[in-house]
């Protein structure tokens, strides 16, 4: 076996986000191949062998890589539309356009979404893709291929919809799959792409879209399929008051009770948004260890409300952060969500005690790893974990006068990323991708956005 090759990072502040929130004002970290070998205060130990690179990280904070727990990549090419709508009206406005997507569009949109996140410190991304128009090509393969080429760790939540307008749902009739088709395609995607290993770069979850676009049978059989295949489950839940009314009218119960009745609460489940949760809903999530993807910017953009994140955390609910689709969060970045999560939650009942800087950083790192079922591998800086980490530059005009580096990262302006490592491989240098041509991606996404708009306009 070849000796491990080491990268040594020194002279940096370190926020490990481990169970004790260990921090080092001036410390070092050693990467050996794709793992974190050691870290601690002061300089690296003498006598390390096979050191292929030393990084003087003076003026930087090193954190775990950010983990995005909810996204819709395809929406990159429909940004800036329906900007003054609530969720249901926004969906009705955009579904007819989304139903025209094809493989070229989806790959380009995935590249744009991934590039924007990766250059801003995301090392683990996910995509909840649920629109599969007939004849549109291999959309799952296009998304997974884009993530692989970018070098980002990735979870594809293979979504589905089978409740269209004719069944009382929101999507157009031509935008949904059949129950049998959705289940078969989801199983095939899991078998073809899911990697259950410790250092997996690609995983797949079963992810029917939402109560208002999915039949009860698809939810129930989807949960059974996921557990038979040993993968996680993801969907949207309790996002708006309209959704709650929809569930009560259609099913005679609120979203959480409905999800529990279909097998959709459990430690292998995470749901996006969870804005409108009462005390019993939060207790049910805590009891079952069901996770939450908190999407503060999207919730604000669509006027959905303020999720009760402090109460969820106090109850023991696993909570991570999500960008959500870029048609409802046009920036497409996760590092800005650290700040937005903190600020928006302080507008809620807990006011200034809602979240602090270190809790916000934990949501974006270890919390996300918990939600994706990968807390043993990523989400904190600890020996033996995978080398997914970010060097944030905090010695420039934007941050230099803030003494505490974690406060600077969360409260301050979006910090530049000097270097980002995924699986021990550097993918960002000085805020630019090393694995893709950002300018080419920008041109491609512009062209595909225009092509989609033209096709949609033709009906």
XYZ file of C-alpha atoms in Angstrom:
459
model
C 0.000 0.000 0.000
C 1.347 3.433 -0.946
C 2.184 5.775 1.921
C -0.387 8.481 2.585
C 0.276 11.856 1.012
C -0.134 14.715 3.443
C -1.229 18.338 3.215
C -0.411 20.505 6.226
C -2.439 23.646 6.990
C -0.966 25.911 9.677
C -1.262 29.282 11.446
C -5.058 29.414 11.189
C -7.995 29.709 13.527
C -9.958 26.454 13.629
C -13.623 25.866 14.508
C -13.994 22.085 14.649
C -17.779 22.012 15.324
C -17.178 18.773 17.236
C -19.364 17.722 20.168
C -17.494 20.121 22.470
C -17.280 22.984 19.952
C -13.490 22.796 20.245
C -11.725 25.819 18.760
C -8.095 26.812 18.314
C -7.114 30.470 18.029
C -3.943 29.437 16.201
C -3.720 25.848 15.082
C -2.897 23.291 12.432
C -4.631 20.519 10.502
C -3.105 17.562 8.655
C -4.846 15.873 5.721
C -3.674 12.371 4.816
C -5.110 11.342 1.447
C -8.878 11.882 1.866
C -9.019 11.887 5.690
C -8.278 14.333 8.467
C -5.300 12.772 10.210
C -4.758 15.217 13.053
C -5.392 18.770 14.195
C -4.693 20.899 17.211
C -3.222 24.059 18.648
C 0.066 25.478 17.427
C 2.111 24.220 14.494
C 2.023 20.726 13.026
C 4.276 18.080 14.618
C 7.808 17.687 13.324
C 8.827 14.701 11.249
C 5.693 14.210 9.180
C 6.473 12.118 6.120
C 5.246 12.537 2.540
C 4.160 16.139 3.004
C 3.317 17.218 -0.541
C 2.108 20.690 0.383
C 2.200 23.168 3.250
C -0.347 25.979 3.448
C 0.344 29.048 5.574
C -3.227 29.971 6.482
C -2.462 33.095 8.484
C -5.562 35.302 8.635
C -7.926 32.419 7.917
C -10.592 30.448 9.754
C -10.809 26.745 8.920
C -14.216 25.110 9.318
C -15.882 21.931 8.117
C -17.229 22.278 4.595
C -20.793 23.510 4.393
C -23.535 20.911 3.837
C -26.581 21.874 1.778
C -29.643 19.837 2.721
C -32.275 21.100 0.247
C -32.075 22.412 -3.312
C -33.669 22.245 -6.774
C -30.859 22.668 -9.278
C -33.063 22.912 -12.377
C -34.507 26.181 -11.103
C -31.198 27.953 -11.844
C -32.532 28.691 -15.340
C -35.837 30.164 -14.101
C -34.434 32.691 -11.630
C -36.014 36.117 -11.288
C -39.551 35.043 -12.217
C -42.770 35.309 -10.174
C -40.933 37.456 -7.643
C -44.045 38.681 -5.786
C -45.888 35.400 -5.261
C -46.570 33.114 -2.318
C -45.656 29.433 -2.665
C -48.843 28.088 -4.254
C -49.181 30.969 -6.739
C -45.452 30.767 -7.519
C -45.762 27.049 -8.261
C -48.809 27.542 -10.468
C -46.925 30.266 -12.364
C -43.763 28.231 -12.901
C -44.877 24.596 -13.274
C -45.825 25.044 -16.956
C -42.298 26.285 -17.699
C -40.572 23.646 -15.569
C -42.511 20.930 -17.378
C -40.533 21.818 -20.559
C -37.055 21.079 -19.194
C -34.763 18.564 -20.906
C -31.409 16.925 -20.264
C -29.287 19.764 -21.700
C -31.105 22.332 -19.601
C -30.900 20.265 -16.448
C -27.180 19.573 -16.785
C -26.448 23.252 -17.366
C -28.647 24.314 -14.447
C -26.974 21.735 -12.210
C -23.563 23.098 -13.169
C -24.660 26.634 -12.326
C -26.171 25.627 -8.994
C -23.178 23.514 -7.993
C -20.620 26.110 -9.074
C -22.235 28.877 -7.055
C -22.366 26.720 -3.932
C -18.902 25.219 -4.281
C -17.136 28.555 -4.719
C -18.896 29.673 -1.526
C -17.731 26.835 0.709
C -20.248 24.028 0.095
C -18.513 20.655 0.018
C -21.625 18.442 0.216
C -24.595 19.331 -1.971
C -27.969 17.774 -2.573
C -30.600 18.153 -5.248
C -34.287 17.331 -4.877
C -35.277 16.790 -8.497
C -38.901 15.837 -9.085
C -39.820 17.078 -12.598
C -39.393 14.344 -15.221
C -41.235 15.310 -18.432
C -41.720 12.478 -20.908
C -38.888 12.263 -23.435
C -36.649 14.671 -21.521
C -33.652 12.319 -21.325
C -31.577 11.026 -18.411
C -32.087 13.872 -15.967
C -30.771 12.027 -12.887
C -27.642 11.012 -14.780
C -27.093 14.600 -15.954
C -27.314 15.953 -12.400
C -25.060 13.283 -10.914
C -22.551 13.767 -13.721
C -22.413 17.514 -13.082
C -21.713 16.949 -9.372
C -19.059 14.362 -10.137
C -17.278 16.677 -12.555
C -17.413 19.555 -10.054
C -15.831 17.340 -7.388
C -18.540 17.963 -4.802
C -19.896 15.292 -2.469
C -23.516 14.791 -3.476
C -26.909 13.369 -2.575
C -29.555 13.118 -5.278
C -33.041 13.085 -3.784
C -34.867 11.367 -6.652
C -38.184 13.117 -6.525
C -41.522 12.325 -8.130
C -45.041 13.671 -8.605
C -48.199 11.745 -9.512
C -50.971 14.084 -8.231
C -51.716 16.562 -11.044
C -54.446 19.145 -11.577
C -56.994 16.501 -12.569
C -56.435 14.811 -9.165
C -56.645 18.036 -7.156
C -52.900 18.709 -7.154
C -50.932 21.711 -8.404
C -48.725 20.392 -11.264
C -50.091 20.307 -14.839
C -51.250 16.878 -15.987
C -48.325 16.502 -18.422
C -45.731 17.246 -15.709
C -46.227 14.145 -13.551
C -45.347 10.445 -13.638
C -47.538 7.461 -12.917
C -47.313 5.797 -9.516
C -45.733 2.688 -11.008
C -43.375 4.665 -13.263
C -42.148 6.876 -10.453
C -41.429 3.966 -8.121
C -39.664 1.943 -10.817
C -37.515 4.869 -11.956
C -36.605 5.746 -8.381
C -35.548 2.172 -7.613
C -33.448 2.045 -10.767
C -31.725 5.329 -9.838
C -30.851 4.006 -6.380
C -29.497 0.743 -7.760
C -27.472 2.504 -10.447
C -25.993 5.385 -8.474
C -26.210 4.990 -4.671
C -22.921 4.342 -2.861
C -23.278 3.327 0.791
C -19.551 3.403 1.590
C -17.965 5.688 4.220
C -16.302 7.961 1.682
C -19.104 7.865 -0.902
C -19.209 10.800 -3.286
C -22.730 10.002 -4.565
C -25.781 8.877 -2.628
C -29.466 8.707 -3.543
C -32.595 9.284 -1.462
C -36.253 8.506 -2.223
C -38.075 11.820 -2.432
C -41.732 12.192 -3.511
C -42.237 15.934 -3.853
C -44.946 17.134 -1.441
C -48.414 16.341 -0.078
C -50.048 18.531 -2.745
C -48.270 16.895 -5.705
C -48.051 13.256 -4.573
C -50.688 10.615 -3.904
C -50.946 8.943 -0.527
C -50.006 5.681 -2.192
C -46.796 7.124 -3.655
C -45.807 8.403 -0.230
C -46.572 5.074 1.428
C -44.912 2.898 -1.215
C -42.019 5.336 -1.516
C -41.261 4.926 2.185
C -41.433 1.145 1.856
C -39.109 1.273 -1.164
C -36.535 3.444 0.610
C -36.411 1.166 3.632
C -36.167 -1.944 1.484
C -33.219 -0.401 -0.371
C -31.620 1.061 2.772
C -31.620 4.719 1.679
C -32.967 7.932 3.167
C -36.310 9.653 2.559
C -36.877 13.327 1.736
C -39.864 15.571 0.964
C -41.327 19.031 1.562
C -43.359 19.484 4.731
C -45.338 22.163 6.580
C -44.034 24.964 4.381
C -47.086 27.247 4.311
C -50.460 27.814 5.954
C -52.021 26.965 2.591
C -50.381 23.527 2.696
C -51.798 22.908 6.153
C -55.292 23.847 4.947
C -54.822 21.625 1.891
C -53.914 18.616 4.062
C -56.802 19.164 6.458
C -59.306 19.480 3.617
C -57.957 16.494 1.665
C -56.829 14.135 4.430
C -58.624 15.367 7.538
C -55.386 16.043 9.405
C -52.370 18.353 9.448
C -49.150 17.609 7.527
C -47.201 15.990 10.396
C -50.016 13.587 11.313
C -50.502 12.814 7.635
C -46.798 12.074 7.166
C -46.786 9.833 10.228
C -49.795 7.923 8.889
C -47.884 7.151 5.669
C -44.618 6.069 7.330
C -42.856 9.381 6.803
C -41.465 10.117 10.249
C -38.210 8.514 11.353
C -34.478 8.971 11.778
C -34.018 8.114 8.082
C -36.293 11.011 7.008
C -35.651 14.705 6.548
C -38.115 17.340 5.373
C -37.628 20.752 3.832
C -38.971 23.950 5.453
C -41.189 22.804 8.379
C -42.240 26.411 8.944
C -45.701 25.843 10.378
C -45.110 23.362 13.198
C -47.022 23.383 16.485
C -45.675 21.953 19.741
C -47.002 18.450 19.042
C -45.477 18.485 15.549
C -42.069 19.387 16.956
C -42.448 16.726 19.648
C -43.236 14.115 16.967
C -40.144 15.084 14.974
C -38.009 14.941 18.131
C -39.444 11.587 19.197
C -38.777 10.037 15.806
C -35.513 11.946 15.103
C -36.954 13.245 11.830
C -34.662 15.903 10.356
C -35.389 19.386 9.026
C -33.797 21.369 6.200
C -34.193 25.014 7.229
C -34.317 27.388 4.228
C -34.527 30.916 5.664
C -34.055 32.954 2.466
C -36.567 30.938 0.455
C -39.065 31.045 3.312
C -38.747 34.838 3.324
C -38.819 35.169 -0.509
C -42.113 33.220 -0.664
C -43.504 34.819 2.526
C -43.898 31.369 4.068
C -43.023 32.452 7.609
C -40.358 31.915 10.258
C -39.577 28.310 11.159
C -39.306 27.553 14.876
C -35.665 26.521 14.691
C -34.744 27.357 18.325
C -37.643 25.218 19.571
C -36.677 22.370 17.234
C -33.078 22.437 18.444
C -34.154 22.578 22.088
C -36.362 19.524 21.523
C -33.521 17.570 19.877
C -34.686 17.726 16.253
C -31.768 17.440 13.778
C -31.688 20.678 11.729
C -29.519 21.620 8.752
C -29.552 24.503 6.284
C -30.790 24.559 2.700
C -30.466 26.974 -0.195
C -33.731 25.722 -1.738
C -34.307 26.229 -5.428
C -32.787 29.326 -6.989
C -36.167 30.391 -8.347
C -36.960 31.216 -4.702
C -33.428 32.121 -3.529
C -31.747 33.731 -6.481
C -28.291 33.963 -4.838
C -27.978 30.168 -4.786
C -25.447 30.338 -1.966
C -25.378 28.546 1.386
C -22.750 30.580 3.271
C -25.113 33.564 3.242
C -27.745 31.341 4.879
C -25.648 31.184 8.066
C -26.288 34.882 8.571
C -29.851 34.810 7.296
C -30.781 31.902 9.583
C -29.511 33.808 12.591
C -31.110 37.130 11.674
C -34.502 35.799 10.582
C -34.863 33.575 13.642
C -34.181 36.608 15.855
C -37.331 38.152 14.400
C -39.288 35.301 15.995
C -40.481 34.702 19.534
C -37.014 34.098 21.017
C -35.621 37.409 19.738
C -31.897 37.891 20.476
C -31.684 34.492 22.208
C -32.894 32.581 19.134
C -29.530 31.622 17.624
C -25.914 32.645 18.083
C -23.009 32.537 15.636
C -21.784 29.094 16.654
C -25.243 27.586 16.467
C -25.618 29.013 12.964
C -22.280 27.507 11.894
C -23.347 24.170 13.373
C -26.593 24.244 11.368
C -24.590 24.683 8.166
C -22.054 21.945 8.912
C -22.693 19.212 11.467
C -26.452 19.774 11.463
C -26.520 19.221 7.717
C -24.412 16.082 8.053
C -26.884 14.719 10.614
C -29.829 15.444 8.351
C -28.188 13.636 5.416
C -27.260 10.681 7.621
C -23.521 11.326 7.292
C -22.533 12.726 10.691
C -19.968 9.952 11.193
C -18.110 10.991 8.052
C -18.461 14.774 7.594
C -19.736 17.917 9.301
C -16.966 18.409 11.869
C -13.169 18.495 11.880
C -12.025 15.384 13.724
C -9.316 12.773 13.114
C -10.632 9.963 10.931
C -13.343 12.023 9.284
C -13.305 12.843 5.583
C -11.215 15.849 4.551
C -14.042 18.205 3.566
C -13.022 21.647 4.812
C -12.879 25.337 3.943
C -10.363 28.136 4.499
C -12.224 31.446 4.931
C -10.148 34.630 4.488
C -10.919 36.981 7.366
C -8.009 39.470 7.324
C -9.358 41.855 4.670
C -11.306 45.096 5.040
C -14.614 43.207 5.350
C -13.665 41.290 8.523
C -10.260 42.312 9.931
C -11.632 44.438 12.780
C -13.857 41.633 14.140
C -11.831 39.841 16.804
C -13.767 36.575 16.920
C -13.441 34.632 13.635
C -16.718 32.693 13.939
C -18.588 35.924 14.610
C -16.835 37.457 11.596
C -17.888 34.540 9.383
C -21.544 34.495 10.446
C -22.348 38.146 11.202
C -20.053 39.735 8.654
C -20.122 40.067 4.886
C -19.860 36.883 2.833
C -16.278 35.773 3.451
C -13.955 34.912 0.563
C -13.027 31.229 0.215
C -9.268 30.891 -0.260
C -9.399 27.111 -0.481
C -12.029 24.392 -0.317
C -11.196 20.686 -0.064
C -13.546 17.779 -0.764
C -12.336 14.265 0.003
C -8.837 15.707 0.348
C -8.913 17.276 -3.135
C -8.836 21.040 -3.531
C -11.719 22.296 -5.688
C -11.578 26.067 -5.027
C -8.599 28.440 -5.039
C -9.004 32.132 -4.173
C -12.748 32.067 -4.780
C -12.556 30.389 -8.199
C -13.359 26.828 -9.122
C -10.452 24.580 -10.044
C -12.728 21.888 -11.464
C -14.877 23.864 -13.901
C -14.884 26.937 -16.139
C -17.194 29.401 -14.406
C -17.440 31.696 -17.435
C -18.427 28.800 -19.705
C -21.066 27.732 -17.177
C -22.438 31.282 -17.035
C -22.796 31.359 -20.830
C -24.414 27.923 -20.887
C -26.945 28.733 -18.186
C -27.881 31.990 -19.920
C -28.397 30.180 -23.220
C -30.432 27.369 -21.667
C -32.569 29.832 -19.701
C -33.388 31.622 -22.943
C -34.102 28.358 -24.746
C -36.466 27.221 -21.979
C -38.271 30.578 -21.979
C -38.771 30.374 -25.754
C -40.093 26.803 -25.602
C -42.440 27.658 -22.729
C -43.735 30.719 -24.587
C -44.642 28.524 -27.545
C -46.824 26.392 -25.277
